[in-house]
Amino acid sequence: MSTYERHVLDNGLRVVTANLPEAQSVTCMVMLAAGSRYETPETNGIAHFSEHMFFKGTERRPSARDIAGEIDAIGGEFNAFTGKEYTAYYVKCAAEHRDIALDVLVDMLRNSRFDSEEIDREKGVIVEEMNMYFDTPRDFIGGVYEELLYGDQPIGWEIIGKKETVRSATRETFNSYLDRWYHPSRMVIGLGGRIGDDAVARTQGLLGDLPAVETGEPEPTKPYENGRVKVFTKQSDQAHLVLGVPSYPLEHPDRYVLQVLSTVLGGGMSSRLFTEVRERRGLAYYVFGLNHSYTDTGSLYAQAGVDIKRIDEAVTTILGELRTIAAEAVPPDELEKARNFSKGRFVLQLESPQGLILFGLRREVLEQQAPDLDEVLEGLNAVTGEDVQRVAQELIQDEKLRLALIGPFDDPEHFEKLL
């Protein structure tokens, strides 16, 4: 399996490479430790909005068409994504065009114009993206659940922001956010695939002159509790729910135990939740369970889209599976299947240059450590049945349960009684 090399430039910017010499392509990615939890109430949504604006034109490439045309001319693909704790921009292309990909990426990040007319135009695009998101309950339910868990603090806000904050954004709003967080100490350049011989030197030439700036850190997540159930009332033909408990931060010693536990619950089409909720009872088309961790908090949860008329049965069935895994030891054969599932999905992720460098950059950005593939596999191999039950009993307790729902419901107390 490929390994990573890590280099640090004099200004603190990190370069992570993962060479796959047999590949024909390269993925060039820039990831920053800056996302929606770095915002204020007045700027909620600006991290995501900024991501859009970086594609709108630079001094050398004045329009979005100019930028896209240069990537199209090499047969490449480019995009970006914003999370709560990081933002990333990438280009995938044939390895021979690596330098063009890097040049375009860096030009976007260093020289974007943030033209006021473009900003005003893009506000309409963002609002329509919001409308699409809010009209897609399968996606929106995650935001409802995290608001229930974390409340009115950045980690609990929607990444996409609010319409009023997006509509009020100005060029100064972007500049203030970027000047605060977009600096070398928070930036990692990644190259995965057939990376060539002088990747670090090329990065030094493009970004080595950026001044080092101390940025500080965002506010830590504060404990929050305001009820166990949140209902978002919406007329629909299907109800969507998330039922879960708070879990561990990203670097917790039991991170791999938690991964195996969530896999037993809801990883794959032979998991407990899929078998009981969909196959045996026909309550849902989709159902899964997973753990999602941030740097200082996390949650273990199940999500499903279910028959509105059988919503109570769906909640109690999922709840029963959560309680069972805490009360009864996982059989050895099921534990081994979950372990192999987790290892297999991890290895498959690393087969592509993009997946390989994405894993590496997430580790570097969120945990400030060089990625180690063997550590992940060894961590999963070390998980025992006793570990899984211990963690399940610690996390899955009645007073910790939280339930978010979207559907034609207006009585949270009804669902609280089910918990």
mmCIF file of N, CA, C and O in Angstrom, residues 261-345:
data_model
loop_
_atom_site.group_PDB
_atom_site.id
_atom_site.type_symbol
_atom_site.label_atom_id
_atom_site.label_comp_id
_atom_site.label_asym_id
_atom_site.label_seq_id
_atom_site.Cartn_x
_atom_site.Cartn_y
_atom_site.Cartn_z
ATOM 1 N N LEU A 261 -18.278 -0.745 16.059
ATOM 2 C CA LEU A 261 -19.624 -0.720 16.649
ATOM 3 C C LEU A 261 -20.638 -0.162 15.659
ATOM 4 O O LEU A 261 -21.717 -0.753 15.450
ATOM 5 N N SER A 262 -20.327 0.960 15.018
ATOM 6 C CA SER A 262 -21.276 1.549 14.065
ATOM 7 C C SER A 262 -21.459 0.651 12.848
ATOM 8 O O SER A 262 -22.546 0.617 12.254
ATOM 9 N N THR A 263 -20.427 -0.102 12.480
ATOM 10 C CA THR A 263 -20.536 -1.019 11.345
ATOM 11 C C THR A 263 -21.457 -2.185 11.670
ATOM 12 O O THR A 263 -22.279 -2.592 10.837
ATOM 13 N N VAL A 264 -21.346 -2.732 12.874
ATOM 14 C CA VAL A 264 -22.270 -3.793 13.291
ATOM 15 C C VAL A 264 -23.702 -3.291 13.220
ATOM 16 O O VAL A 264 -24.605 -3.971 12.730
ATOM 17 N N LEU A 265 -23.913 -2.072 13.679
ATOM 18 C CA LEU A 265 -25.259 -1.509 13.686
ATOM 19 C C LEU A 265 -25.787 -1.239 12.289
ATOM 20 O O LEU A 265 -26.899 -1.659 11.955
ATOM 21 N N GLY A 266 -25.000 -0.551 11.478
ATOM 22 C CA GLY A 266 -25.594 -0.067 10.237
ATOM 23 C C GLY A 266 -24.683 0.057 9.054
ATOM 24 O O GLY A 266 -24.957 0.840 8.146
ATOM 25 N N GLY A 267 -23.605 -0.715 8.987
ATOM 26 C CA GLY A 267 -22.701 -0.668 7.850
ATOM 27 C C GLY A 267 -22.999 -1.794 6.876
ATOM 28 O O GLY A 267 -22.772 -2.969 7.175
ATOM 29 N N GLY A 268 -23.510 -1.476 5.715
ATOM 30 C CA GLY A 268 -23.748 -2.507 4.704
ATOM 31 C C GLY A 268 -25.140 -3.106 4.754
ATOM 32 O O GLY A 268 -25.947 -2.845 5.656
ATOM 33 N N MET A 269 -25.407 -3.968 3.791
ATOM 34 C CA MET A 269 -26.753 -4.516 3.603
ATOM 35 C C MET A 269 -27.013 -5.770 4.415
ATOM 36 O O MET A 269 -28.091 -6.376 4.298
ATOM 37 N N SER A 270 -26.029 -6.188 5.234
ATOM 38 C CA SER A 270 -26.283 -7.302 6.151
ATOM 39 C C SER A 270 -26.170 -6.844 7.607
ATOM 40 O O SER A 270 -26.135 -7.676 8.509
ATOM 41 N N SER A 271 -26.118 -5.532 7.821
ATOM 42 C CA SER A 271 -26.018 -5.007 9.180
ATOM 43 C C SER A 271 -27.324 -5.216 9.938
ATOM 44 O O SER A 271 -28.367 -5.550 9.362
ATOM 45 N N ARG A 272 -27.271 -5.008 11.231
ATOM 46 C CA ARG A 272 -28.452 -5.223 12.068
ATOM 47 C C ARG A 272 -29.605 -4.296 11.688
ATOM 48 O O ARG A 272 -30.764 -4.723 11.607
ATOM 49 N N LEU A 273 -29.298 -3.017 11.492
ATOM 50 C CA LEU A 273 -30.369 -2.074 11.159
ATOM 51 C C LEU A 273 -30.977 -2.391 9.801
ATOM 52 O O LEU A 273 -32.206 -2.384 9.653
ATOM 53 N N PHE A 274 -30.166 -2.668 8.799
ATOM 54 C CA PHE A 274 -30.693 -2.968 7.473
ATOM 55 C C PHE A 274 -31.549 -4.234 7.510
ATOM 56 O O PHE A 274 -32.640 -4.286 6.931
ATOM 57 N N THR A 275 -31.057 -5.230 8.217
ATOM 58 C CA THR A 275 -31.779 -6.501 8.281
ATOM 59 C C THR A 275 -33.124 -6.345 8.988
ATOM 60 O O THR A 275 -34.167 -6.810 8.496
ATOM 61 N N GLU A 276 -33.120 -5.673 10.145
ATOM 62 C CA GLU A 276 -34.342 -5.596 10.953
ATOM 63 C C GLU A 276 -35.313 -4.548 10.430
ATOM 64 O O GLU A 276 -36.521 -4.797 10.335
ATOM 65 N N VAL A 277 -34.810 -3.369 10.086
ATOM 66 C CA VAL A 277 -35.700 -2.267 9.702
ATOM 67 C C VAL A 277 -36.224 -2.435 8.285
ATOM 68 O O VAL A 277 -37.421 -2.237 8.031
ATOM 69 N N ARG A 278 -35.377 -2.814 7.363
ATOM 70 C CA ARG A 278 -35.810 -2.929 5.966
ATOM 71 C C ARG A 278 -36.246 -4.341 5.595
ATOM 72 O O ARG A 278 -37.360 -4.554 5.121
ATOM 73 N N GLU A 279 -35.358 -5.319 5.808
ATOM 74 C CA GLU A 279 -35.624 -6.653 5.271
ATOM 75 C C GLU A 279 -36.735 -7.379 6.020
ATOM 76 O O GLU A 279 -37.587 -8.027 5.393
ATOM 77 N N ARG A 280 -36.734 -7.316 7.336
ATOM 78 C CA ARG A 280 -37.735 -8.069 8.112
ATOM 79 C C ARG A 280 -39.053 -7.327 8.271
ATOM 80 O O ARG A 280 -40.131 -7.937 8.250
ATOM 81 N N ARG A 281 -38.974 -5.998 8.432
ATOM 82 C CA ARG A 281 -40.191 -5.243 8.743
ATOM 83 C C ARG A 281 -40.675 -4.363 7.598
ATOM 84 O O ARG A 281 -41.814 -3.870 7.643
ATOM 85 N N GLY A 282 -39.852 -4.126 6.598
ATOM 86 C CA GLY A 282 -40.270 -3.303 5.467
ATOM 87 C C GLY A 282 -40.610 -1.873 5.850
ATOM 88 O O GLY A 282 -41.474 -1.240 5.240
ATOM 89 N N LEU A 283 -39.886 -1.337 6.831
ATOM 90 C CA LEU A 283 -40.200 -0.003 7.342
ATOM 91 C C LEU A 283 -39.533 1.109 6.549
ATOM 92 O O LEU A 283 -39.956 2.266 6.628
ATOM 93 N N ALA A 284 -38.469 0.811 5.826
ATOM 94 C CA ALA A 284 -37.670 1.860 5.200
ATOM 95 C C ALA A 284 -37.080 1.369 3.892
ATOM 96 O O ALA A 284 -36.840 0.169 3.718
ATOM 97 N N TYR A 285 -36.831 2.311 2.989
ATOM 98 C CA TYR A 285 -36.045 1.991 1.803
ATOM 99 C C TYR A 285 -34.567 2.105 2.141
ATOM 100 O O TYR A 285 -33.763 1.247 1.789
ATOM 101 N N TYR A 286 -34.199 3.190 2.821
ATOM 102 C CA TYR A 286 -32.794 3.334 3.230
ATOM 103 C C TYR A 286 -32.716 3.425 4.743
ATOM 104 O O TYR A 286 -33.566 4.004 5.410
ATOM 105 N N VAL A 287 -31.696 2.811 5.286
ATOM 106 C CA VAL A 287 -31.397 2.902 6.714
ATOM 107 C C VAL A 287 -29.917 2.593 6.888
ATOM 108 O O VAL A 287 -29.376 1.701 6.228
ATOM 109 N N PHE A 288 -29.260 3.343 7.735
ATOM 110 C CA PHE A 288 -27.847 3.077 8.000
ATOM 111 C C PHE A 288 -27.492 3.602 9.380
ATOM 112 O O PHE A 288 -28.248 4.364 10.000
ATOM 113 N N GLY A 289 -26.353 3.181 9.876
ATOM 114 C CA GLY A 289 -25.838 3.684 11.136
ATOM 115 C C GLY A 289 -24.377 4.035 10.971
ATOM 116 O O GLY A 289 -23.647 3.345 10.254
ATOM 117 N N LEU A 290 -23.944 5.106 11.610
ATOM 118 C CA LEU A 290 -22.531 5.471 11.554
ATOM 119 C C LEU A 290 -22.178 6.372 12.727
ATOM 120 O O LEU A 290 -23.039 6.844 13.457
ATOM 121 N N ASN A 291 -20.886 6.586 12.875
ATOM 122 C CA ASN A 291 -20.389 7.560 13.840
ATOM 123 C C ASN A 291 -19.723 8.681 13.070
ATOM 124 O O ASN A 291 -18.968 8.446 12.131
ATOM 125 N N HIS A 292 -20.024 9.915 13.483
ATOM 126 C CA HIS A 292 -19.356 11.073 12.878
ATOM 127 C C HIS A 292 -18.704 11.878 13.990
ATOM 128 O O HIS A 292 -19.375 12.340 14.915
ATOM 129 N N SER A 293 -17.391 12.037 13.885
ATOM 130 C CA SER A 293 -16.640 12.753 14.914
ATOM 131 C C SER A 293 -16.035 14.031 14.364
ATOM 132 O O SER A 293 -15.527 14.053 13.241
ATOM 133 N N TYR A 294 -16.090 15.075 15.181
ATOM 134 C CA TYR A 294 -15.351 16.306 14.956
ATOM 135 C C TYR A 294 -14.124 16.293 15.865
ATOM 136 O O TYR A 294 -13.897 15.329 16.604
ATOM 137 N N THR A 295 -13.351 17.372 15.827
ATOM 138 C CA THR A 295 -12.127 17.394 16.629
ATOM 139 C C THR A 295 -12.407 17.404 18.124
ATOM 140 O O THR A 295 -11.549 16.995 18.910
ATOM 141 N N ASP A 296 -13.593 17.879 18.538
ATOM 142 C CA ASP A 296 -13.858 17.957 19.973
ATOM 143 C C ASP A 296 -15.216 17.404 20.388
ATOM 144 O O ASP A 296 -15.649 17.595 21.521
ATOM 145 N N THR A 297 -15.896 16.696 19.493
ATOM 146 C CA THR A 297 -17.185 16.104 19.831
ATOM 147 C C THR A 297 -17.532 15.068 18.765
ATOM 148 O O THR A 297 -16.763 14.854 17.825
ATOM 149 N N GLY A 298 -18.677 14.413 18.913
ATOM 150 C CA GLY A 298 -19.069 13.415 17.923
ATOM 151 C C GLY A 298 -20.428 12.840 18.253
ATOM 152 O O GLY A 298 -21.021 13.130 19.308
ATOM 153 N N SER A 299 -20.948 11.999 17.357
ATOM 154 C CA SER A 299 -22.241 11.350 17.587
ATOM 155 C C SER A 299 -22.302 10.011 16.862
ATOM 156 O O SER A 299 -21.856 9.884 15.713
ATOM 157 N N LEU A 300 -22.857 9.042 17.542
ATOM 158 C CA LEU A 300 -23.186 7.723 16.985
ATOM 159 C C LEU A 300 -24.682 7.730 16.718
ATOM 160 O O LEU A 300 -25.464 7.993 17.639
ATOM 161 N N TYR A 301 -25.092 7.434 15.477
ATOM 162 C CA TYR A 301 -26.523 7.566 15.182
ATOM 163 C C TYR A 301 -26.963 6.629 14.062
ATOM 164 O O TYR A 301 -26.151 6.107 13.296
ATOM 165 N N ALA A 302 -28.280 6.454 13.985
ATOM 166 C CA ALA A 302 -28.930 5.745 12.890
ATOM 167 C C ALA A 302 -29.817 6.730 12.149
ATOM 168 O O ALA A 302 -30.431 7.606 12.755
ATOM 169 N N GLN A 303 -29.878 6.570 10.826
ATOM 170 C CA GLN A 303 -30.739 7.427 10.009
ATOM 171 C C GLN A 303 -31.571 6.560 9.084
ATOM 172 O O GLN A 303 -31.092 5.535 8.575
ATOM 173 N N ALA A 304 -32.812 6.977 8.841
ATOM 174 C CA ALA A 304 -33.703 6.194 7.975
ATOM 175 C C ALA A 304 -34.784 7.089 7.389
ATOM 176 O O ALA A 304 -35.164 8.109 7.969
ATOM 177 N N GLY A 305 -35.275 6.689 6.216
ATOM 178 C CA GLY A 305 -36.475 7.270 5.627
ATOM 179 C C GLY A 305 -37.570 6.216 5.712
ATOM 180 O O GLY A 305 -37.434 5.127 5.146
ATOM 181 N N VAL A 306 -38.648 6.519 6.440
ATOM 182 C CA VAL A 306 -39.603 5.475 6.821
ATOM 183 C C VAL A 306 -41.040 5.852 6.466
ATOM 184 O O VAL A 306 -41.368 7.020 6.234
ATOM 185 N N ASP A 307 -41.885 4.860 6.502
ATOM 186 C CA ASP A 307 -43.322 4.999 6.297
ATOM 187 C C ASP A 307 -43.907 5.887 7.394
ATOM 188 O O ASP A 307 -43.764 5.610 8.585
ATOM 189 N N ILE A 308 -44.567 6.974 6.993
ATOM 190 C CA ILE A 308 -45.127 7.914 7.970
ATOM 191 C C ILE A 308 -46.082 7.217 8.936
ATOM 192 O O ILE A 308 -46.092 7.489 10.140
ATOM 193 N N LYS A 309 -46.886 6.308 8.418
ATOM 194 C CA LYS A 309 -47.884 5.651 9.262
ATOM 195 C C LYS A 309 -47.270 4.667 10.242
ATOM 196 O O LYS A 309 -47.928 4.230 11.185
ATOM 197 N N ARG A 310 -45.991 4.316 10.022
ATOM 198 C CA ARG A 310 -45.335 3.352 10.915
ATOM 199 C C ARG A 310 -44.129 3.984 11.618
ATOM 200 O O ARG A 310 -43.200 3.298 11.983
ATOM 201 N N ILE A 311 -44.201 5.297 11.803
ATOM 202 C CA ILE A 311 -43.074 6.012 12.377
ATOM 203 C C ILE A 311 -42.755 5.528 13.787
ATOM 204 O O ILE A 311 -41.589 5.385 14.166
ATOM 205 N N ASP A 312 -43.777 5.259 14.597
ATOM 206 C CA ASP A 312 -43.529 4.792 15.962
ATOM 207 C C ASP A 312 -42.796 3.456 15.957
ATOM 208 O O ASP A 312 -41.852 3.242 16.737
ATOM 209 N N GLU A 313 -43.219 2.558 15.076
ATOM 210 C CA GLU A 313 -42.573 1.253 14.994
ATOM 211 C C GLU A 313 -41.127 1.400 14.538
ATOM 212 O O GLU A 313 -40.231 0.701 15.033
ATOM 213 N N ALA A 314 -40.885 2.320 13.622
ATOM 214 C CA ALA A 314 -39.521 2.541 13.150
ATOM 215 C C ALA A 314 -38.628 3.044 14.281
ATOM 216 O O ALA A 314 -37.499 2.556 14.469
ATOM 217 N N VAL A 315 -39.103 4.015 15.053
ATOM 218 C CA VAL A 315 -38.314 4.553 16.155
ATOM 219 C C VAL A 315 -38.016 3.467 17.184
ATOM 220 O O VAL A 315 -36.868 3.296 17.621
ATOM 221 N N THR A 316 -39.027 2.705 17.566
ATOM 222 C CA THR A 316 -38.813 1.687 18.605
ATOM 223 C C THR A 316 -37.948 0.531 18.090
ATOM 224 O O THR A 316 -37.182 -0.060 18.859
ATOM 225 N N THR A 317 -38.034 0.225 16.805
ATOM 226 C CA THR A 317 -37.194 -0.837 16.242
ATOM 227 C C THR A 317 -35.727 -0.425 16.239
ATOM 228 O O THR A 317 -34.844 -1.197 16.644
ATOM 229 N N ILE A 318 -35.455 0.796 15.783
ATOM 230 C CA ILE A 318 -34.075 1.289 15.790
ATOM 231 C C ILE A 318 -33.560 1.392 17.217
ATOM 232 O O ILE A 318 -32.421 0.994 17.524
ATOM 233 N N LEU A 319 -34.389 1.899 18.104
ATOM 234 C CA LEU A 319 -34.015 2.005 19.513
ATOM 235 C C LEU A 319 -33.699 0.630 20.093
ATOM 236 O O LEU A 319 -32.732 0.458 20.861
ATOM 237 N N GLY A 320 -34.470 -0.379 19.706
ATOM 238 C CA GLY A 320 -34.220 -1.736 20.184
ATOM 239 C C GLY A 320 -32.860 -2.256 19.756
ATOM 240 O O GLY A 320 -32.160 -2.924 20.540
ATOM 241 N N GLU A 321 -32.452 -1.935 18.522
ATOM 242 C CA GLU A 321 -31.135 -2.380 18.057
ATOM 243 C C GLU A 321 -30.010 -1.659 18.808
ATOM 244 O O GLU A 321 -28.969 -2.263 19.122
ATOM 245 N N LEU A 322 -30.204 -0.392 19.108
ATOM 246 C CA LEU A 322 -29.206 0.337 19.896
ATOM 247 C C LEU A 322 -29.066 -0.268 21.288
ATOM 248 O O LEU A 322 -27.950 -0.470 21.791
ATOM 249 N N ARG A 323 -30.174 -0.562 21.903
ATOM 250 C CA ARG A 323 -30.133 -1.112 23.264
ATOM 251 C C ARG A 323 -29.570 -2.531 23.275
ATOM 252 O O ARG A 323 -28.859 -2.922 24.206
ATOM 253 N N THR A 324 -29.870 -3.292 22.240
ATOM 254 C CA THR A 324 -29.396 -4.682 22.196
ATOM 255 C C THR A 324 -27.876 -4.751 22.114
ATOM 256 O O THR A 324 -27.235 -5.569 22.787
ATOM 257 N N ILE A 325 -27.280 -3.875 21.310
ATOM 258 C CA ILE A 325 -25.824 -3.947 21.152
ATOM 259 C C ILE A 325 -25.112 -3.529 22.430
ATOM 260 O O ILE A 325 -23.953 -3.904 22.666
ATOM 261 N N ALA A 326 -25.788 -2.752 23.277
ATOM 262 C CA ALA A 326 -25.210 -2.401 24.574
ATOM 263 C C ALA A 326 -25.427 -3.514 25.592
ATOM 264 O O ALA A 326 -24.590 -3.725 26.484
ATOM 265 N N ALA A 327 -26.516 -4.260 25.449
ATOM 266 C CA ALA A 327 -26.869 -5.267 26.455
ATOM 267 C C ALA A 327 -26.241 -6.628 26.189
ATOM 268 O O ALA A 327 -25.981 -7.394 27.135
ATOM 269 N N GLU A 328 -25.967 -6.938 24.923
ATOM 270 C CA GLU A 328 -25.499 -8.278 24.568
ATOM 271 C C GLU A 328 -24.188 -8.194 23.783
ATOM 272 O O GLU A 328 -24.037 -7.359 22.892
ATOM 273 N N ALA A 329 -23.267 -9.079 24.103
ATOM 274 C CA ALA A 329 -21.985 -9.111 23.406
ATOM 275 C C ALA A 329 -22.180 -9.461 21.929
ATOM 276 O O ALA A 329 -23.020 -10.305 21.581
ATOM 277 N N VAL A 330 -21.415 -8.841 21.065
ATOM 278 C CA VAL A 330 -21.464 -9.151 19.644
ATOM 279 C C VAL A 330 -20.805 -10.508 19.411
ATOM 280 O O VAL A 330 -19.668 -10.738 19.846
ATOM 281 N N PRO A 331 -21.476 -11.436 18.744
ATOM 282 C CA PRO A 331 -20.879 -12.758 18.482
ATOM 283 C C PRO A 331 -19.573 -12.631 17.694
ATOM 284 O O PRO A 331 -19.420 -11.704 16.877
ATOM 285 N N PRO A 332 -18.640 -13.543 17.906
ATOM 286 C CA PRO A 332 -17.336 -13.446 17.241
ATOM 287 C C PRO A 332 -17.413 -13.369 15.720
ATOM 288 O O PRO A 332 -16.658 -12.606 15.100
ATOM 289 N N ASP A 333 -18.312 -14.139 15.110
ATOM 290 C CA ASP A 333 -18.382 -14.116 13.642
ATOM 291 C C ASP A 333 -18.909 -12.775 13.130
ATOM 292 O O ASP A 333 -18.434 -12.254 12.104
ATOM 293 N N GLU A 334 -19.841 -12.174 13.837
ATOM 294 C CA GLU A 334 -20.364 -10.868 13.432
ATOM 295 C C GLU A 334 -19.321 -9.776 13.648
ATOM 296 O O GLU A 334 -19.191 -8.850 12.833
ATOM 297 N N LEU A 335 -18.568 -9.889 14.725
ATOM 298 C CA LEU A 335 -17.490 -8.939 14.978
ATOM 299 C C LEU A 335 -16.455 -8.998 13.859
ATOM 300 O O LEU A 335 -16.006 -7.963 13.358
ATOM 301 N N GLU A 336 -16.074 -10.199 13.457
ATOM 302 C CA GLU A 336 -15.062 -10.353 12.417
ATOM 303 C C GLU A 336 -15.564 -9.825 11.080
ATOM 304 O O GLU A 336 -14.817 -9.209 10.316
ATOM 305 N N LYS A 337 -16.848 -10.048 10.804
ATOM 306 C CA LYS A 337 -17.423 -9.529 9.559
ATOM 307 C C LYS A 337 -17.383 -8.000 9.552
ATOM 308 O O LYS A 337 -17.021 -7.372 8.548
ATOM 309 N N ALA A 338 -17.744 -7.377 10.686
ATOM 310 C CA ALA A 338 -17.725 -5.912 10.776
ATOM 311 C C ALA A 338 -16.307 -5.373 10.648
ATOM 312 O O ALA A 338 -16.067 -4.346 10.003
ATOM 313 N N ARG A 339 -15.359 -6.071 11.266
ATOM 314 C CA ARG A 339 -13.961 -5.647 11.167
ATOM 315 C C ARG A 339 -13.490 -5.696 9.704
ATOM 316 O O ARG A 339 -12.877 -4.748 9.203
ATOM 317 N N ASN A 340 -13.777 -6.790 9.028
ATOM 318 C CA ASN A 340 -13.346 -6.930 7.640
ATOM 319 C C ASN A 340 -14.066 -5.946 6.720
ATOM 320 O O ASN A 340 -13.488 -5.470 5.735
ATOM 321 N N PHE A 341 -15.322 -5.655 7.027
ATOM 322 C CA PHE A 341 -16.063 -4.647 6.263
ATOM 323 C C PHE A 341 -15.360 -3.292 6.373
ATOM 324 O O PHE A 341 -15.110 -2.607 5.379
ATOM 325 N N SER A 342 -15.013 -2.902 7.598
ATOM 326 C CA SER A 342 -14.359 -1.609 7.821
ATOM 327 C C SER A 342 -13.003 -1.554 7.128
ATOM 328 O O SER A 342 -12.660 -0.553 6.487
ATOM 329 N N LYS A 343 -12.243 -2.629 7.246
ATOM 330 C CA LYS A 343 -10.929 -2.654 6.604
ATOM 331 C C LYS A 343 -11.065 -2.636 5.086
ATOM 332 O O LYS A 343 -10.320 -1.930 4.387
ATOM 333 N N GLY A 344 -12.007 -3.393 4.572
ATOM 334 C CA GLY A 344 -12.187 -3.462 3.128
ATOM 335 C C GLY A 344 -12.603 -2.134 2.535
ATOM 336 O O GLY A 344 -12.072 -1.701 1.502
ATOM 337 N N ARG A 345 -13.553 -1.437 3.180
ATOM 338 C CA ARG A 345 -13.988 -0.147 2.670
ATOM 339 C C ARG A 345 -12.854 0.887 2.745
ATOM 340 O O ARG A 345 -12.718 1.748 1.885
#
